[in-house]
Coordinates of C-alpha atoms and ligand atoms in Angstrom, one line a residue:
Chain A
M151 CA 0.0 0.0 0.0
S152 CA 2.6 2.5 1.0
L153 CA 4.9 1.4 -1.8
T154 CA 2.1 1.9 -4.4
S155 CA 1.4 5.2 -2.9
I156 CA 5.0 6.4 -3.1
Y157 CA 5.1 5.1 -6.6
L158 CA 2.0 6.9 -7.7
R159 CA 3.1 10.1 -6.1
N160 CA 6.4 10.0 -8.0
L161 CA 4.6 9.1 -11.2
S162 CA 2.1 11.8 -10.8
Q163 CA 4.7 14.5 -10.7
I164 CA 6.8 13.2 -13.6
F165 CA 5.2 15.2 -16.4
L166 CA 4.4 18.4 -14.4
F167 CA 6.1 21.5 -15.6
Y168 CA 8.3 22.7 -12.8
S169 CA 10.2 25.9 -13.2
E170 CA 11.6 28.6 -15.6
K171 CA 14.1 29.8 -13.3
S172 CA 16.8 27.2 -14.1
F173 CA 19.3 27.8 -16.9
L174 CA 17.5 25.1 -19.0
G175 CA 14.2 27.1 -18.5
K176 CA 15.7 30.0 -20.3
L177 CA 16.6 28.0 -23.4
H178 CA 14.3 27.9 -26.5
P179 CA 12.1 24.6 -26.4
L180 CA 13.6 23.6 -29.7
T181 CA 17.1 23.7 -28.2
K182 CA 15.9 21.4 -25.4
A183 CA 14.4 19.2 -27.9
V184 CA 17.7 18.9 -29.7
L185 CA 19.4 18.1 -26.3
M186 CA 16.8 15.4 -25.7
F187 CA 17.2 13.8 -29.0
A188 CA 21.1 14.0 -28.7
G189 CA 20.8 12.0 -25.4
I190 CA 18.4 9.4 -26.8
A191 CA 20.6 9.0 -29.9
I192 CA 23.8 8.3 -27.8
A193 CA 21.9 5.9 -25.6
F194 CA 20.6 4.0 -28.7
L195 CA 23.8 4.1 -30.8
C196 CA 26.6 3.7 -28.3
N197 CA 27.8 0.4 -26.8
K198 CA 30.8 1.7 -24.7
L199 CA 30.0 1.9 -21.1
V200 CA 32.5 4.7 -20.5
V201 CA 30.9 6.9 -23.0
L202 CA 27.4 6.1 -21.8
L203 CA 28.6 6.9 -18.2
L204 CA 30.0 10.3 -19.2
T205 CA 26.7 11.0 -21.0
L206 CA 24.8 10.0 -17.9
A207 CA 27.0 12.2 -15.8
T208 CA 26.3 15.2 -18.0
F209 CA 22.6 14.7 -18.1
L210 CA 22.5 14.0 -14.3
S211 CA 24.4 17.1 -13.6
M212 CA 22.0 19.2 -15.8
A213 CA 19.1 17.6 -14.1
L214 CA 20.4 18.4 -10.6
L215 CA 21.3 21.9 -11.6
S216 CA 17.8 22.8 -13.0
I217 CA 15.4 20.4 -11.1
S218 CA 15.4 19.7 -7.4
V219 CA 17.5 16.8 -6.1
K220 CA 14.5 15.3 -4.6
R221 CA 12.4 15.2 -7.8
V222 CA 15.4 13.5 -9.7
A223 CA 15.9 11.1 -6.9
S224 CA 12.2 10.2 -6.9
L225 CA 12.3 9.7 -10.7
I226 CA 15.3 7.3 -10.4
T227 CA 13.6 5.5 -7.5
S228 CA 10.6 4.8 -9.5
L229 CA 12.5 3.6 -12.4
M230 CA 14.4 1.3 -10.2
I231 CA 11.3 -0.1 -8.5
F232 CA 9.9 -0.6 -12.0
I233 CA 12.8 -2.5 -13.5
S234 CA 14.1 -4.4 -10.5
P235 CA 11.7 -7.4 -11.1
M236 CA 13.1 -7.7 -14.7
I237 CA 16.7 -7.6 -13.6
L238 CA 15.9 -10.2 -10.9
F239 CA 14.2 -12.4 -13.4
S240 CA 17.1 -12.2 -15.9
Y241 CA 19.6 -13.2 -13.1
I242 CA 17.4 -16.2 -12.2
Y243 CA 17.0 -17.1 -15.8
S244 CA 20.8 -17.0 -16.4
I245 CA 21.7 -18.9 -13.2
F246 CA 19.3 -21.7 -14.2
R247 CA 20.7 -21.9 -17.8
S248 CA 24.3 -21.8 -17.3
P249 CA 25.5 -21.2 -13.7
S250 CA 29.0 -20.1 -14.4
T251 CA 31.0 -17.0 -13.2
T252 CA 31.7 -15.8 -16.7
S253 CA 28.2 -15.7 -17.7
L254 CA 27.2 -13.9 -14.6
I255 CA 30.0 -11.2 -15.2
G256 CA 28.8 -10.9 -18.8
L257 CA 25.2 -10.5 -17.6
S258 CA 26.2 -7.9 -15.0
A259 CA 27.9 -5.9 -17.6
S260 CA 25.0 -5.9 -20.0
V261 CA 22.5 -5.2 -17.1
A262 CA 24.7 -2.2 -16.1
T263 CA 24.7 -1.0 -19.7
A264 CA 21.0 -1.4 -19.9
I265 CA 20.4 0.5 -16.7
V266 CA 22.7 3.4 -17.8
R267 CA 20.9 3.6 -21.1
L268 CA 17.4 3.7 -19.5
L269 CA 18.6 6.4 -17.0
I270 CA 20.1 8.5 -19.8
M271 CA 16.9 8.3 -21.9
S272 CA 14.6 8.9 -19.0
L273 CA 16.6 11.8 -17.7
A274 CA 16.7 13.3 -21.3
F275 CA 12.9 13.0 -21.5
Y276 CA 12.4 14.3 -18.0
I277 CA 14.6 17.3 -18.5
F278 CA 12.8 18.2 -21.6
F279 CA 9.2 17.7 -20.2
I280 CA 9.7 19.3 -16.8
T281 CA 11.5 22.4 -17.9
T282 CA 9.3 23.1 -20.9
K283 CA 5.8 24.6 -20.6
P284 CA 3.2 22.3 -22.1
Q285 CA 2.0 25.1 -24.4
S286 CA 5.6 25.3 -25.8
I287 CA 5.5 21.7 -26.5
A288 CA 2.2 22.0 -28.4
R289 CA 3.7 25.0 -30.3
I290 CA 6.9 23.0 -31.4
L291 CA 4.7 20.2 -32.5
N292 CA 2.6 22.7 -34.5
S293 CA 5.7 24.4 -36.0
I294 CA 7.0 21.0 -37.4
G295 CA 3.7 20.5 -39.2
I296 CA 1.6 18.6 -36.8
P297 CA -1.9 20.1 -36.7
Y298 CA -2.6 22.0 -33.5
K299 CA -5.4 19.9 -32.6
Y300 CA -3.1 16.8 -32.0
G301 CA -0.4 18.7 -30.4
H302 CA -2.8 20.1 -27.9
G303 CA -4.4 16.7 -27.4
F304 CA -0.9 15.3 -26.6
V305 CA -0.5 18.1 -24.0
I306 CA -3.8 17.5 -22.4
A307 CA -3.1 13.7 -22.2
L308 CA 0.2 14.5 -20.5
R309 CA -1.5 16.8 -18.0
F310 CA -4.2 14.3 -17.5
L311 CA -2.0 11.5 -16.4
S312 CA -0.9 13.4 -13.3
V313 CA -4.3 14.6 -12.5
I314 CA -5.6 11.0 -12.6
A315 CA -2.7 9.8 -10.5
S316 CA -3.6 12.4 -7.8
D317 CA -7.2 11.5 -7.9
L318 CA -6.1 7.9 -7.4
I319 CA -4.0 8.8 -4.4
E320 CA -6.9 10.7 -3.0
I321 CA -9.3 7.7 -3.5
L322 CA -6.8 5.3 -1.9
H323 CA -6.6 7.6 1.2
I324 CA -10.4 7.9 1.4
Q325 CA -11.0 4.1 1.1
K326 CA -8.2 3.6 3.6
T327 CA -10.0 5.6 6.2
R328 CA -13.0 3.5 5.5
G329 CA -11.0 0.3 6.3
L330 CA -10.7 -1.1 2.9
F331 CA -7.3 -2.6 3.6
I332 CA -8.2 -4.4 6.8
R333 CA -9.5 -7.6 5.6
R334 CA -7.1 -9.5 3.5
N335 CA -8.6 -12.6 1.8
F336 CA -8.9 -13.0 -2.0
L337 CA -12.6 -11.9 -2.3
S338 CA -12.2 -8.7 -0.3
R339 CA -9.1 -7.8 -2.3
L340 CA -11.1 -8.1 -5.5
R341 CA -13.7 -5.9 -3.9
S342 CA -10.9 -3.5 -2.8
S343 CA -10.1 -3.0 -6.5
F344 CA -13.6 -2.1 -7.3
A345 CA -13.6 0.4 -4.5
V346 CA -10.7 2.1 -6.0
F347 CA -11.3 1.8 -9.7
V348 CA -15.0 2.6 -9.9
P349 CA -14.6 6.0 -8.4
L350 CA -11.5 6.7 -10.4
I351 CA -13.1 5.9 -13.7
I352 CA -16.1 8.1 -12.8
S353 CA -14.1 11.0 -11.9
A354 CA -12.0 10.7 -15.0
L355 CA -15.1 10.6 -17.1
N356 CA -16.3 13.7 -15.3
R357 CA -13.0 15.5 -16.1
V358 CA -13.1 14.4 -19.7
D359 CA -16.6 15.8 -19.9
E360 CA -15.6 19.1 -18.4
V361 CA -12.5 19.4 -20.7
T362 CA -14.6 18.7 -23.7
I363 CA -17.2 21.4 -22.9
A364 CA -14.4 23.9 -22.1
L365 CA -12.8 23.3 -25.5
E366 CA -16.0 23.3 -27.4
V367 CA -17.0 26.6 -25.9
K368 CA -13.8 28.3 -26.7
G369 CA -14.2 27.2 -30.4
F370 CA -11.2 24.8 -30.3
G371 CA -10.5 23.3 -33.6
L372 CA -12.7 25.6 -35.6
N373 CA -9.8 26.8 -37.5
S374 CA -6.8 24.6 -38.6
K375 CA -4.5 27.5 -38.3
R376 CA -4.1 29.5 -35.1
S377 CA -2.0 32.5 -33.9
Y378 CA 0.1 32.8 -30.8
L379 CA 0.2 35.6 -28.3
Y380 CA 3.5 34.5 -27.0
S381 CA 6.5 32.9 -28.7
E382 CA 10.1 32.1 -27.5
V383 CA 13.0 33.7 -29.3
F384 CA 15.8 31.5 -30.6
G385 CA 18.9 33.5 -29.4
F386 CA 22.7 33.4 -29.3
R387 CA 22.5 31.2 -26.2
D388 CA 20.4 28.6 -28.0
A389 CA 22.8 28.5 -31.1
I390 CA 25.7 27.7 -28.8
A391 CA 23.7 25.1 -26.9
V392 CA 22.7 23.4 -30.1
L393 CA 26.3 23.4 -31.4
L394 CA 27.5 21.9 -28.1
C395 CA 24.8 19.2 -28.3
L396 CA 25.8 18.3 -31.9
A397 CA 29.5 18.3 -31.1
G398 CA 28.9 16.1 -28.1
L399 CA 26.8 13.7 -30.2
A400 CA 29.5 13.6 -33.0
I401 CA 32.3 12.9 -30.4
A402 CA 30.3 10.1 -28.8
I403 CA 29.5 8.4 -32.0
R404 CA 33.1 8.8 -33.1
F405 CA 34.3 6.9 -30.0
C406 CA 31.7 4.2 -30.1
I407 CA 32.0 3.2 -33.5
Chain B
M23 CA -20.8 -8.5 31.5
L24 CA -17.4 -7.6 32.3
A25 CA -16.5 -7.3 28.7
L26 CA -19.3 -4.9 28.2
F27 CA -18.3 -2.8 31.2
K28 CA -14.7 -2.7 29.8
S29 CA -15.6 -1.6 26.3
R30 CA -17.8 1.1 27.7
S31 CA -15.2 2.4 30.0
S32 CA -12.6 2.5 27.3
E33 CA -15.0 4.5 25.2
D34 CA -15.7 6.9 27.9
S35 CA -12.0 7.5 28.4
C36 CA -11.7 8.7 24.8
D37 CA -11.4 12.3 26.0
P38 CA -9.7 14.4 24.7
V39 CA -10.6 12.8 21.5
A40 CA -7.7 14.2 19.7
R41 CA -4.7 16.0 20.6
V42 CA -1.8 17.6 18.5
D43 CA 1.3 19.1 19.9
D44 CA 3.7 21.3 18.0
L45 CA 2.7 19.5 14.7
W46 CA 4.8 20.2 11.6
F47 CA 4.2 18.8 8.2
R48 CA 5.5 19.2 4.7
Y49 CA 5.0 17.6 1.3
G50 CA 8.1 19.0 -0.3
E51 CA 10.8 21.3 1.0
E52 CA 8.4 23.9 2.5
Y53 CA 6.4 23.3 5.6
V54 CA 2.6 23.4 5.2
L55 CA 1.8 23.1 8.9
K56 CA 3.9 25.1 11.2
G57 CA 3.7 24.1 14.8
I58 CA 0.0 23.5 15.4
S59 CA -1.2 22.7 18.9
L60 CA -4.7 21.7 19.6
Q61 CA -6.9 19.7 21.9
I62 CA -10.3 18.4 20.8
R63 CA -12.6 17.4 23.6
K64 CA -15.4 15.0 23.5
R65 CA -18.5 16.4 21.7
E66 CA -16.8 19.6 20.8
L67 CA -17.4 21.3 17.5
V68 CA -14.2 22.9 16.0
L69 CA -14.4 25.1 13.1
V70 CA -11.1 25.5 11.2
L71 CA -11.2 28.6 8.9
G72 CA -8.6 29.6 6.5
P73 CA -8.0 30.7 2.9
N74 CA -7.2 28.3 0.2
G75 CA -3.8 26.7 0.6
S76 CA -3.6 27.5 4.3
G77 CA -3.2 23.8 5.2
K78 CA -6.7 22.9 6.4
S79 CA -7.1 19.8 4.3
T80 CA -3.5 18.7 5.2
F81 CA -4.4 19.1 8.9
L82 CA -7.5 17.0 8.6
K83 CA -5.5 14.3 6.8
V84 CA -3.0 14.2 9.7
L85 CA -5.9 13.8 12.1
A86 CA -7.3 11.1 10.0
G87 CA -3.9 9.2 10.1
I88 CA -3.6 9.5 6.3
L89 CA -0.4 11.7 6.5
K90 CA 2.2 11.2 9.2
P91 CA 3.4 14.2 11.2
V92 CA 7.0 15.2 10.2
R93 CA 7.6 16.8 13.5
G94 CA 5.6 16.9 16.6
Y95 CA 3.0 14.6 18.2
A96 CA -0.6 13.8 17.4
S97 CA -2.8 11.3 19.3
L98 CA -6.3 10.0 19.0
C99 CA -8.0 8.8 22.2
G100 CA -4.6 9.2 24.0
R101 CA -2.9 6.8 21.5
D102 CA 0.0 8.0 19.5
I103 CA -1.5 8.3 15.8
T104 CA 1.5 6.7 14.2
S105 CA 1.0 3.6 16.3
L106 CA -2.6 3.0 15.3
S107 CA -3.4 0.4 12.8
D108 CA -5.7 0.8 9.7
A109 CA -8.6 -0.8 11.6
D110 CA -8.0 1.5 14.7
L111 CA -8.0 4.6 12.5
A112 CA -11.2 3.5 10.6
R113 CA -12.9 2.8 14.1
L114 CA -11.8 6.1 15.7
V115 CA -12.2 8.6 12.7
G116 CA -14.9 9.3 10.2
Y117 CA -13.3 11.3 7.3
V118 CA -15.5 13.3 4.8
H119 CA -13.7 14.5 1.8
Q120 CA -15.2 17.4 -0.1
N121 CA -15.7 15.4 -3.2
P122 CA -18.4 12.7 -2.4
W123 CA -18.1 11.0 -5.8
L124 CA -14.6 9.6 -4.9
Y125 CA -16.4 7.3 -2.3
M126 CA -19.1 5.7 -4.4
F127 CA -18.6 2.3 -5.8
N128 CA -21.5 0.1 -4.6
S129 CA -24.8 -0.5 -6.5
K130 CA -27.0 0.6 -3.7
V131 CA -26.7 3.4 -1.2
F132 CA -27.3 1.0 1.6
D133 CA -24.1 -0.9 0.9
E134 CA -22.2 2.5 0.5
I135 CA -23.4 3.5 4.0
S136 CA -22.5 0.2 5.6
F137 CA -19.2 -0.2 4.0
V138 CA -17.0 0.8 7.0
A139 CA -19.0 -1.2 9.5
R140 CA -18.7 -4.3 7.3
N141 CA -15.0 -3.8 7.0
L142 CA -14.8 -3.5 10.8
G143 CA -16.7 -6.8 11.1
I144 CA -19.7 -5.5 12.8
D145 CA -22.6 -8.1 12.6
N146 CA -25.3 -7.7 10.1
S147 CA -28.2 -7.1 12.4
T148 CA -26.4 -4.2 14.1
I149 CA -25.4 -2.9 10.7
T150 CA -29.1 -2.9 9.5
K151 CA -30.3 -1.1 12.6
N152 CA -27.5 1.4 12.5
V153 CA -28.0 2.2 8.8
L154 CA -31.8 2.8 9.4
D155 CA -30.9 4.9 12.5
I156 CA -28.5 7.2 10.8
A157 CA -30.5 7.4 7.5
T158 CA -33.4 8.6 9.5
K159 CA -31.4 11.2 11.3
L160 CA -29.9 12.5 8.1
D161 CA -33.2 12.3 6.1
I162 CA -32.0 9.8 3.5
I163 CA -34.2 6.9 4.2
D164 CA -35.8 7.0 0.8
L165 CA -32.5 6.8 -0.9
L166 CA -31.3 3.5 0.6
D167 CA -32.4 1.3 -2.4
R168 CA -31.2 3.8 -5.1
S169 CA -27.9 3.7 -6.9
P170 CA -25.5 6.1 -5.5
F171 CA -24.6 7.4 -9.1
S172 CA -28.2 8.7 -9.4
L173 CA -28.0 11.0 -6.4
S174 CA -27.8 14.9 -6.5
E175 CA -24.7 16.6 -5.0
G176 CA -26.5 17.5 -1.7
E177 CA -27.8 13.9 -1.4
A178 CA -24.5 12.4 -2.2
R179 CA -22.9 14.5 0.6
R180 CA -25.4 13.2 3.1
V181 CA -24.9 9.7 2.1
V182 CA -21.0 10.1 2.5
L183 CA -21.7 11.7 5.9
A184 CA -23.8 8.7 7.0
S185 CA -21.2 6.3 5.8
A186 CA -18.7 8.0 8.0
L187 CA -21.0 8.0 11.0
I188 CA -22.3 4.4 10.7
H189 CA -19.9 3.0 13.3
K190 CA -20.1 5.9 15.6
P191 CA -16.6 7.1 15.6
P192 CA -15.5 9.5 18.4
L193 CA -14.2 12.0 15.8
L194 CA -15.7 13.2 12.6
L195 CA -13.7 15.2 10.2
L196 CA -15.5 17.3 7.5
D197 CA -13.5 18.9 4.7
E198 CA -15.2 21.9 2.9
P199 CA -18.6 20.3 3.6
T200 CA -20.5 23.2 2.0
A201 CA -18.4 23.7 -1.3
G202 CA -20.6 23.9 -4.2
L203 CA -23.9 24.0 -2.2
D204 CA -26.4 26.9 -2.5
Y205 CA -27.5 28.8 0.6
G206 CA -30.5 26.5 1.2
L207 CA -28.6 23.3 0.9
K208 CA -25.9 24.7 3.0
K209 CA -28.2 25.7 5.8
R210 CA -29.8 22.2 5.7
F211 CA -26.4 20.4 5.8
I212 CA -25.2 22.6 8.7
D213 CA -28.4 22.0 10.6
I214 CA -27.7 18.3 10.2
I215 CA -24.3 18.8 11.5
N216 CA -25.7 20.6 14.6
K217 CA -28.2 17.8 15.1
I218 CA -25.5 15.1 15.0
N219 CA -23.3 17.1 17.3
N220 CA -26.4 17.3 19.9
L221 CA -27.5 13.6 19.3
L222 CA -24.2 11.7 19.1
E223 CA -21.1 11.8 21.3
T224 CA -19.0 12.6 18.2
A225 CA -16.6 15.4 18.2
I226 CA -16.6 17.3 14.9
V227 CA -13.9 19.2 13.1
I228 CA -15.0 21.3 10.0
A229 CA -12.4 22.7 7.7
T230 CA -13.7 25.5 5.3
H231 CA -13.0 28.8 3.8
D232 CA -16.7 29.5 3.8
T233 CA -17.2 32.1 6.5
D234 CA -21.0 32.2 6.0
I235 CA -21.4 29.0 8.1
I236 CA -20.0 30.4 11.3
T237 CA -23.2 32.2 12.1
M238 CA -25.0 28.9 11.6
L239 CA -22.7 27.1 14.2
P240 CA -23.2 29.1 17.4
K241 CA -21.5 26.4 19.6
A242 CA -18.5 26.1 17.5
K243 CA -14.9 26.8 18.8
L244 CA -13.2 28.8 16.1
L245 CA -9.8 28.5 14.8
I246 CA -8.3 30.6 12.0
L247 CA -5.4 28.9 10.1
N248 CA -3.1 31.0 7.8
E249 CA -0.1 29.8 6.1
G250 CA 0.2 26.8 8.3
R251 CA -0.2 28.6 11.6
I252 CA -3.0 29.1 14.0
V253 CA -3.6 32.9 14.1
F254 CA -6.7 33.0 16.0
R255 CA -8.6 30.9 18.5
G256 CA -11.9 31.7 20.3
S257 CA -15.6 31.7 20.1
I258 CA -17.8 33.3 17.6
E259 CA -18.4 36.2 19.9
D260 CA -14.7 36.8 20.2
V261 CA -14.3 37.0 16.5
L262 CA -17.1 39.4 16.3
D263 CA -15.4 41.7 18.6
N264 CA -12.7 42.1 16.1
P265 CA -14.1 41.5 12.5
S266 CA -11.1 42.8 10.8
I267 CA -9.5 39.4 11.5
F268 CA -11.3 38.1 8.5
T269 CA -9.9 40.5 6.0
K270 CA -6.5 40.4 7.6
N271 CA -6.3 36.6 6.9
N272 CA -7.7 36.7 3.3
L273 CA -11.1 35.6 4.4
V274 CA -14.4 37.3 3.5
M275 CA -16.5 38.6 6.3
P276 CA -19.7 36.5 6.8
T277 CA -22.5 38.2 4.9
E278 CA -24.8 38.7 7.9
V279 CA -21.9 40.2 9.9
E280 CA -20.8 42.5 7.2
L281 CA -24.4 43.7 6.7
A282 CA -24.9 44.4 10.4
Q283 CA -21.6 46.2 10.6
R284 CA -22.6 48.5 7.6
L285 CA -25.9 49.1 9.2
G286 CA -24.0 50.1 12.4
I287 CA -25.5 47.2 14.4
R288 CA -23.4 44.7 16.3
W289 CA -24.2 41.2 15.0
D290 CA -25.2 38.7 17.6
R291 CA -26.8 35.3 17.8
A292 CA -30.3 36.8 18.0
T293 CA -29.9 38.8 14.9
D294 CA -31.6 36.9 11.9
L295 CA -30.9 37.7 8.3
D296 CA -34.7 38.6 8.2
D297 CA -34.2 41.3 10.9
L298 CA -31.4 42.7 9.0
L299 CA -33.4 42.8 5.8
L300 CA -36.2 44.6 7.8
E301 CA -33.8 47.1 9.0
L302 CA -32.5 47.5 5.4
D303 CA -36.0 48.1 4.2
R304 CA -36.6 50.7 6.8
L305 CA -33.3 52.5 5.8
R306 CA -34.4 52.4 2.1
K307 CA -37.7 53.9 3.0
T308 CA -36.2 56.6 5.0
L309 CA -33.7 57.5 2.2
C310 CA -36.3 57.6 -0.5
R311 CA -38.6 59.8 1.5
Ligands
ADP625 N1 -0.3 16.2 -2.3 C1 0.4 17.3 -2.2 N2 1.7 17.4 -2.6 C2 2.3 18.6 -2.6 N3 1.8 19.7 -2.0 C3 0.5 19.7 -1.7 C4 -0.2 18.5 -1.7 N4 -1.4 18.8 -1.2 C5 -1.4 20.1 -0.9 N5 -0.3 20.6 -1.1 C6 0.2 22.0 -0.7 O1 0.0 22.3 0.6 C7 -0.6 23.5 0.8 C8 -1.7 23.4 1.7 O2 -2.7 22.7 1.0 P1 -4.1 22.2 1.6 O3 -4.0 21.6 2.9 O4 -4.8 21.5 0.6 O5 -4.8 23.7 2.0 P2 -6.4 24.0 2.1 O6 -7.1 22.8 2.3 O7 -6.4 25.0 3.2 O8 -6.7 24.8 0.9 C9 -0.8 24.1 -0.5 O9 0.2 25.1 -0.8 C10 -0.8 23.0 -1.5 O10 -0.3 23.4 -2.7
MG626 MG1 -8.7 22.1 1.2

């Protein structure tokens, strides 16, 4: 119960826009998108653990500088909770198949590489989503030719995830005060899941309804083109940052291949 | 016989019902509750007023055992709140969240109301008796066979209130009970709360930013919470001696009190809204003449 609750709380925060005050917040969204794709490309293309570790160190220090330590820690904890059963399973599998030291060492090396890759990719995603306003993401999607409708739908879906997760936490709290988790046989567990998911689905449907009405009355989607009141300026700082990203990507690929 | 005597004496000893001592709580880096101390006696009615974000809901969640204090001490019926099991907490506290729809999952209102009692293992005949009893008190006896999803907002709130009271907990917590209700429904709901407070042994804590209800709760002990600190405690008479306390703490003055003040009258319990309107009428006539 408490583990679920911690996990949900972390999850609910993952996609929430955090702060503009950091140095990453001052960059153009497009620059940050380049940074994200550079990180993901390195994670995919590179096999050398050293290079991957250096990349991870770069992204980790950027995350720590622009997002709070606690949030980064909670992201990493959630990821680890999520993947630990898989790691455990691969070890058990490998021990049953060929219980030798060399195969265990080989497995550990590939598990370590996989973890580092996963961390790079999630930090790259995380840095982008948490330091970029949802509206800016929609604008970028729009500027590369995706109709505004879908860009905005994507943003609403992201926002919705965290709202639903916080509803879920609230429902778990409520049903806990009603003694939902006292009796522990199979039938009552089944019933417990009803007590949580029925209210969750109903509140989600209510929210969808509200969002739909709000969009409709604002004339959303009446016009395929829209104008923007605000827009970010791609400045000197951004040019430098993009160049650094591309240089980093080139060096990483040069050393890996 | 002895068992009966024992259980009764342990119930009687639940006084003070709740106590918090220098309670601190935070979600992230910043403290949301900053050193709250409070004692809630048996049958007491406590009204926690405060603007949005002042920490009222958080405070109720600590009292309900949902959130653990970061610093300081909280107890229910003399027992440290962190040592209580889920079953103890469910037995001692009825918690009513401001959104009644987050409770409903049964196909009948009857099952919704009896849910806590069934989880606590109370026997069926007692449950039926208690449901009928509480449903009569809250005037929802006609709803028992209906589906919870067909209820109106006001009905849903009363059903949730009934489900929180079914096992007669010593402490009832109400979070924003009047949010989204119009004046008539609000008055009706508060009348029910007063009735429960008189009929049952339950101590009640209401958290709200709706100052209009304070004139409907003459017996209440008032607390004003602002930015996680208690900035005022006293009776309704005390707060009326110093009405600027509302605006100072980002709260609106109760309509009746403001009206009385503007008319140059001191509001007291005997003043009814109708009297004030009569006074207004007289004033208007004088001015028009
Ligand atoms: N689950 C949560 N996670 C992080 N911060 C929260 C959470 N719930 C409330 N807060 C913050 O705590 C403060 C107090 O909130 P709350 O207790 O809900 O106040 P109130 O009920 O008086 O409006 C607010 O600043 C709010 O943003
Ligand atoms: Mg609240």
